[in-house]
mmCIF file of C-alpha atoms in Angstrom:
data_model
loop_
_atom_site.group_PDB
_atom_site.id
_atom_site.type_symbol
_atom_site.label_atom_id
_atom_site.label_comp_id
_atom_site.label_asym_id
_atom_site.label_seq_id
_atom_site.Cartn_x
_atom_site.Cartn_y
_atom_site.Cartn_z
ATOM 1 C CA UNK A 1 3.148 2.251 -4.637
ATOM 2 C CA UNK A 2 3.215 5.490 -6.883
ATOM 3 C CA UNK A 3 -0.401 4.678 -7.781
ATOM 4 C CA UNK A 4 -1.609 4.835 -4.386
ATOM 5 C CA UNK A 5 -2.745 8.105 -2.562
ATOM 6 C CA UNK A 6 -0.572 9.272 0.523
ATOM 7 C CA UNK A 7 -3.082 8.341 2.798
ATOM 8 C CA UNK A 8 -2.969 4.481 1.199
ATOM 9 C CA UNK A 9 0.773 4.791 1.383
ATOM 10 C CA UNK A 10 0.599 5.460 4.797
ATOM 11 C CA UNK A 11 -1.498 3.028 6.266
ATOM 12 C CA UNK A 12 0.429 0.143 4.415
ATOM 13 C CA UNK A 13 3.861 1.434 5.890
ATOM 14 C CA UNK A 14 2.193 1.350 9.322
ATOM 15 C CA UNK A 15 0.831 -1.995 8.580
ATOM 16 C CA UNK A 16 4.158 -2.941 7.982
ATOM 17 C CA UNK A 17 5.430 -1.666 11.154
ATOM 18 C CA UNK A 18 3.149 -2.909 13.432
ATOM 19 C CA UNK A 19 2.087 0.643 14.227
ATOM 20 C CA UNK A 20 -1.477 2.017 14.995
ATOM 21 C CA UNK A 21 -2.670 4.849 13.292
ATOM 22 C CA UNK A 22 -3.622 6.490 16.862
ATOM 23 C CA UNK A 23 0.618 5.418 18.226
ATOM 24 C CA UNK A 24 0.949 7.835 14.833
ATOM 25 C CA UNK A 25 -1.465 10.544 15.748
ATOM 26 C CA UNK A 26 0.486 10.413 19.537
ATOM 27 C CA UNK A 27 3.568 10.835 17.594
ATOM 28 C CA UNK A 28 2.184 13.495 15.779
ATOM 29 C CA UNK A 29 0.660 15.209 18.117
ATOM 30 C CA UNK A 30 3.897 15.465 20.606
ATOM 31 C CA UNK A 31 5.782 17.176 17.086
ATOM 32 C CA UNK A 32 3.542 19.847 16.454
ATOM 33 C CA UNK A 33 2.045 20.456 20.061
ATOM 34 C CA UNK A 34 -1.421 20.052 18.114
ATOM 35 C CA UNK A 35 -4.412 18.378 19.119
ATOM 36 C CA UNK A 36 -4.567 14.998 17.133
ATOM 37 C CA UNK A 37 -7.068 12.142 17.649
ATOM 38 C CA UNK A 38 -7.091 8.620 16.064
ATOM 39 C CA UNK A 39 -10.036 9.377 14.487
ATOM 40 C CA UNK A 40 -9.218 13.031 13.013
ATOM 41 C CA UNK A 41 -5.821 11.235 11.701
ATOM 42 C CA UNK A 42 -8.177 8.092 9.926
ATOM 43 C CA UNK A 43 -10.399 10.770 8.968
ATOM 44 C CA UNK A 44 -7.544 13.123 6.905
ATOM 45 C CA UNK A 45 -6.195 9.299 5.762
ATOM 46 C CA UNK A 46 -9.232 8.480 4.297
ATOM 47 C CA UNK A 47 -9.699 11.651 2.380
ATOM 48 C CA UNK A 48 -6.102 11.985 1.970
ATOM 49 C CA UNK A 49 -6.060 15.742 3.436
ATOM 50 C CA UNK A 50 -2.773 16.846 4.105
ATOM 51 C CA UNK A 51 -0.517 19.557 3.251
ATOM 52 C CA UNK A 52 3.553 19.179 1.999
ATOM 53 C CA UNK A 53 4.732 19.672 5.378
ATOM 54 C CA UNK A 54 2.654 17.014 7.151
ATOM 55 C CA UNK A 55 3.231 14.476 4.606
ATOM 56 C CA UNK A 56 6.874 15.180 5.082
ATOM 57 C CA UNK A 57 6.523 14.876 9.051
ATOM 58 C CA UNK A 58 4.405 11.827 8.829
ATOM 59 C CA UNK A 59 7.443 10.481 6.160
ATOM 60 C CA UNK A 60 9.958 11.248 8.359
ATOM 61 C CA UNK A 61 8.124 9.568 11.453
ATOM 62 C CA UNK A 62 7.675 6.341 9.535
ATOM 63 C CA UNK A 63 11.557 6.646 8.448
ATOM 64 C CA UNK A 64 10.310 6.543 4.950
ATOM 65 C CA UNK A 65 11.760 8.514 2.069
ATOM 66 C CA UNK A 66 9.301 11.422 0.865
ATOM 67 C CA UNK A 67 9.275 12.530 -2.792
ATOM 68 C CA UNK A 68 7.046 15.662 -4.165
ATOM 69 C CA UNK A 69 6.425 15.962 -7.794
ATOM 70 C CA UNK A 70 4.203 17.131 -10.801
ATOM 71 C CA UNK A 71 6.184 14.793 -13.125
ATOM 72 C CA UNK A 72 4.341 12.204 -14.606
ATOM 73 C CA UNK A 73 5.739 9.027 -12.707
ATOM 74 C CA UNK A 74 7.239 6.820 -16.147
ATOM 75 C CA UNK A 75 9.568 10.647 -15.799
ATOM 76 C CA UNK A 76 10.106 10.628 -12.068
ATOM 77 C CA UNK A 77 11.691 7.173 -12.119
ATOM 78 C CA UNK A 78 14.508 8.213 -14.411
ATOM 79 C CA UNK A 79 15.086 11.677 -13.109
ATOM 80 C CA UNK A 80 17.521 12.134 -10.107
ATOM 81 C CA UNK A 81 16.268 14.280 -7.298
ATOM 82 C CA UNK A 82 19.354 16.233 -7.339
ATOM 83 C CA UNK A 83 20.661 16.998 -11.007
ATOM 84 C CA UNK A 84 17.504 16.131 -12.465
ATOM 85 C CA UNK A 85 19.893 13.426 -14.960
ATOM 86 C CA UNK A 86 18.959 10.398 -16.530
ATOM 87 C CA UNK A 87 19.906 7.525 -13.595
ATOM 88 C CA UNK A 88 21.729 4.804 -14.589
ATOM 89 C CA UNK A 89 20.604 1.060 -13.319
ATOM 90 C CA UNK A 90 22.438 -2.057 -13.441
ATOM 91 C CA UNK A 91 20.255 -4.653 -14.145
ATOM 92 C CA UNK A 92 20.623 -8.255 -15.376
ATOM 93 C CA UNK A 93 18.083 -9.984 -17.202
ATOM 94 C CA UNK A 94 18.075 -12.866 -14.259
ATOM 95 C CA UNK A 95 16.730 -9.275 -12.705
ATOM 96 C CA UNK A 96 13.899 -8.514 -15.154
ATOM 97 C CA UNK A 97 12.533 -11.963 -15.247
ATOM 98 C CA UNK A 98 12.610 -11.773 -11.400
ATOM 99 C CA UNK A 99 10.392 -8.934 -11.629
ATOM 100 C CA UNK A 100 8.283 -10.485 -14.291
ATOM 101 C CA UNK A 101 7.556 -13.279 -12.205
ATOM 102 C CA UNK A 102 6.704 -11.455 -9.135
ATOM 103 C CA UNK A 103 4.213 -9.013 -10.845
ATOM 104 C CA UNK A 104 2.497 -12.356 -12.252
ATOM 105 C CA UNK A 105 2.513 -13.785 -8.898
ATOM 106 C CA UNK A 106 1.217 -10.495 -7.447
ATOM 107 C CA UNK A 107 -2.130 -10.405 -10.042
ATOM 108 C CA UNK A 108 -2.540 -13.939 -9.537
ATOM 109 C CA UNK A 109 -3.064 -13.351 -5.769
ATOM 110 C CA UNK A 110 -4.940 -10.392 -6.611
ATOM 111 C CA UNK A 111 -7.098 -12.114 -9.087
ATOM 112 C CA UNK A 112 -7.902 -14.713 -6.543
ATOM 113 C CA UNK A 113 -8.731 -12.737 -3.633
ATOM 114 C CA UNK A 114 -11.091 -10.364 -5.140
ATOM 115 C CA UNK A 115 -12.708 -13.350 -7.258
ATOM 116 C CA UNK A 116 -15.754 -13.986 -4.775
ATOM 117 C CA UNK A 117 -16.108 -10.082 -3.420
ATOM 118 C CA UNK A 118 -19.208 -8.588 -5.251
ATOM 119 C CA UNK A 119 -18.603 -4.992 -3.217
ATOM 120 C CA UNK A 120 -21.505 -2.100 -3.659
ATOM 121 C CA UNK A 121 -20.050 0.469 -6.226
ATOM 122 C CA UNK A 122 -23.401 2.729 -6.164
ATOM 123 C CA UNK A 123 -23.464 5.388 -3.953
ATOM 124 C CA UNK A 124 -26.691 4.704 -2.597
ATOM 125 C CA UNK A 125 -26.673 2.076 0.703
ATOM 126 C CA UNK A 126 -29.086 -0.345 1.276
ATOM 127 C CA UNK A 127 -31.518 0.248 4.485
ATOM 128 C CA UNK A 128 -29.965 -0.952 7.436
ATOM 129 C CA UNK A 129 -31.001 -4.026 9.632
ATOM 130 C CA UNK A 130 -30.059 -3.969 12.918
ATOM 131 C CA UNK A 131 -31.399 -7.624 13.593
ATOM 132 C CA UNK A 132 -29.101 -8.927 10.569
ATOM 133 C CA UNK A 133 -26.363 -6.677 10.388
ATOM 134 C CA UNK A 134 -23.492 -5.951 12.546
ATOM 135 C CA UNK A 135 -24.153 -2.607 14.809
ATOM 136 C CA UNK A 136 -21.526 0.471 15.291
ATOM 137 C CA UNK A 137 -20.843 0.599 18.715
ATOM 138 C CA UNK A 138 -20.340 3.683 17.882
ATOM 139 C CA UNK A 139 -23.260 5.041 16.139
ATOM 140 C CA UNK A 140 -25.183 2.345 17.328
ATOM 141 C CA UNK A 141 -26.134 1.762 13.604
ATOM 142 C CA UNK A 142 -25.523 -0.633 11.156
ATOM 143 C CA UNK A 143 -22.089 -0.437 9.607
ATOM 144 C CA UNK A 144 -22.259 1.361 6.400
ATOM 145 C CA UNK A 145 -21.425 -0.589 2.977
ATOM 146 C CA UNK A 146 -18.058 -0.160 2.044
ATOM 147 C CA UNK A 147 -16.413 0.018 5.975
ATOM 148 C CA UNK A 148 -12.955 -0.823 5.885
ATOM 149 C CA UNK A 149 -11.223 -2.237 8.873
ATOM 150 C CA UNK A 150 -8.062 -3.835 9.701
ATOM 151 C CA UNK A 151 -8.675 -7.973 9.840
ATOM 152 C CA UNK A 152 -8.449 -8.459 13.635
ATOM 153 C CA UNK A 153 -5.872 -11.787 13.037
ATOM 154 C CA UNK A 154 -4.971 -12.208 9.509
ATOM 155 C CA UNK A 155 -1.694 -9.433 9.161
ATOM 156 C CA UNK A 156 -1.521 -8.026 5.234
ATOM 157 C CA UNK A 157 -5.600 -8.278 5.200
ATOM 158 C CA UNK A 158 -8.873 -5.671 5.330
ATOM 159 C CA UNK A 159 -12.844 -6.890 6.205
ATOM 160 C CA UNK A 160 -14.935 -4.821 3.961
ATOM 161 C CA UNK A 161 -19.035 -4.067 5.260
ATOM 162 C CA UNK A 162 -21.317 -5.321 2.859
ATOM 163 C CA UNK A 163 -24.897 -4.287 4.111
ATOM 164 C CA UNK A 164 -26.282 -6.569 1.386
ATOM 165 C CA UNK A 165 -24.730 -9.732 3.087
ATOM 166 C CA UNK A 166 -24.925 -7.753 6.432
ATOM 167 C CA UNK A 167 -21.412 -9.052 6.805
ATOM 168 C CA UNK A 168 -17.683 -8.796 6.052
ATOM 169 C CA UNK A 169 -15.501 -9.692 3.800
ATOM 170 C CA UNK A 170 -12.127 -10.362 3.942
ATOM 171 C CA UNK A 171 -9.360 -9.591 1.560
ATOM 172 C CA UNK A 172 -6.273 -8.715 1.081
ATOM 173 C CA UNK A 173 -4.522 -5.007 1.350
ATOM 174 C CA UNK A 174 -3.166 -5.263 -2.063
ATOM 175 C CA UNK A 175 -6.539 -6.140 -3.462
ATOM 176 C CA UNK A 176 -8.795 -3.942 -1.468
ATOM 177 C CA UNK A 177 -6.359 -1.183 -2.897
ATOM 178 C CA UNK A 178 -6.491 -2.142 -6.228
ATOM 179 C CA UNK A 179 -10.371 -2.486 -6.805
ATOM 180 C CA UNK A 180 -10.564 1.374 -4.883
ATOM 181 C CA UNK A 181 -8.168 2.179 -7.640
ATOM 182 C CA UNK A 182 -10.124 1.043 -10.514
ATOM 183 C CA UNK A 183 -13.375 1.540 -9.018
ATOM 184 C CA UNK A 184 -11.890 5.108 -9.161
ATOM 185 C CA UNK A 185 -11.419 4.665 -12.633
ATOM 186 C CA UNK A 186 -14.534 3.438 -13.352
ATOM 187 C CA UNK A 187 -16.763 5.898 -11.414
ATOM 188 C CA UNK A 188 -14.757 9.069 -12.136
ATOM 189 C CA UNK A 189 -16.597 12.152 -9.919
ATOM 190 C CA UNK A 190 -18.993 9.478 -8.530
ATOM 191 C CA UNK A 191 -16.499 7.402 -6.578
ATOM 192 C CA UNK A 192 -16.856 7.629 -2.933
ATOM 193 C CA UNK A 193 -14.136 6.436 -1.126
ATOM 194 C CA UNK A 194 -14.222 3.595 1.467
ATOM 195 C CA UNK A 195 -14.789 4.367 5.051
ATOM 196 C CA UNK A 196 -11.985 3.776 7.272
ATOM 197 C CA UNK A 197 -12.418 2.273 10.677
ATOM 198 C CA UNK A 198 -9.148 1.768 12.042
#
């Protein structure tokens, strides 16, 4: 997960946990004594807005181990956060080929989920049709291309707002997370990040 912003970090862990981003926010807010709503917190997700000390807060909420560093990440994993010395790992190679195996079985997955999803990558959205699409109940709108929200049964998958289609998509975290990434790539200072619903 070193790839993935905080704010991604996050909101897998509290998949994981079966925790809401607004039972986090609640948390959150009793900790500080400071205002915060569900959607302030998926808001500062989203853009991945937070400073050392919240991102160690939120960490230690989630029981999760927090790590801060400028390294470049191939350094970081053979550094020790103490004496800064080269760590020694055990491994066996019944080990290595496990972890072969699973990272093939990973971007096989991947490959296959995000085969049929054609999202928008241009900034621009398509006019919205509130006879065809789906209305915000919100905004009272149509939902935006690119919406993100958790799939209401399916645990470990996203529905993505295609304004195109006027419907969603579903796929997997791991995908979802790994087109944003190279969508990122692609689109350098162009990118605009997905918008977060839950």
């Amino acid at each position: 997960m070193e790839n993935l912003t905080f704010g991604e970090q996050v909101k897998i862990v509290l998949n994981r946990k079966n925790m809401t981003i607004k039972e986090l926010a609640e948390v959150i807010e009793k900790r500080t004594g400071k205002k915060m709503s569900r959607q302030n917190l998926t808001q500062r997700l989203g853009r991945d807005n937070f400073q050392e000390q919240d991102m160690r807060m939120i960490a230690e909420i989630l029981e999760c181990p927090f790590h801060l560093s400028i390294l470049p990440v191939e350094t970081q994993s053979v550094l020790s956060k103490a004496e800064k010395e080269p760590k020694e790992v055990d491994m066996t190679i019944g080990d290595l080929y496990q972890i072969h195996e699973d990272l093939k079985q990973l971007e096989e997955k991947t490959a296959q989920d995000s085969k049929d999803f054609q999202p928008v990558v241009w900034p621009h959205d398509l006019e919205e049709d509130r006879e065809l699409g789906e209305i915000n109940p919100y905004t009272r709108r149509e939902y935006q291309t690119n919406s993100v929200r958790m799939h209401p049964t399916r645990i470990g998958y996203v529905q993505v707002y295609d304004r195109k289609t006027h419907s969603w998509t579903d796929m997997t975290e791991w995908a979802f997370l790994g087109y944003q990434e190279r969508k990122k790539q692609a689109l350098g200072n162009k990118y605009e990040p997905p918008i977060y619903l839950d």
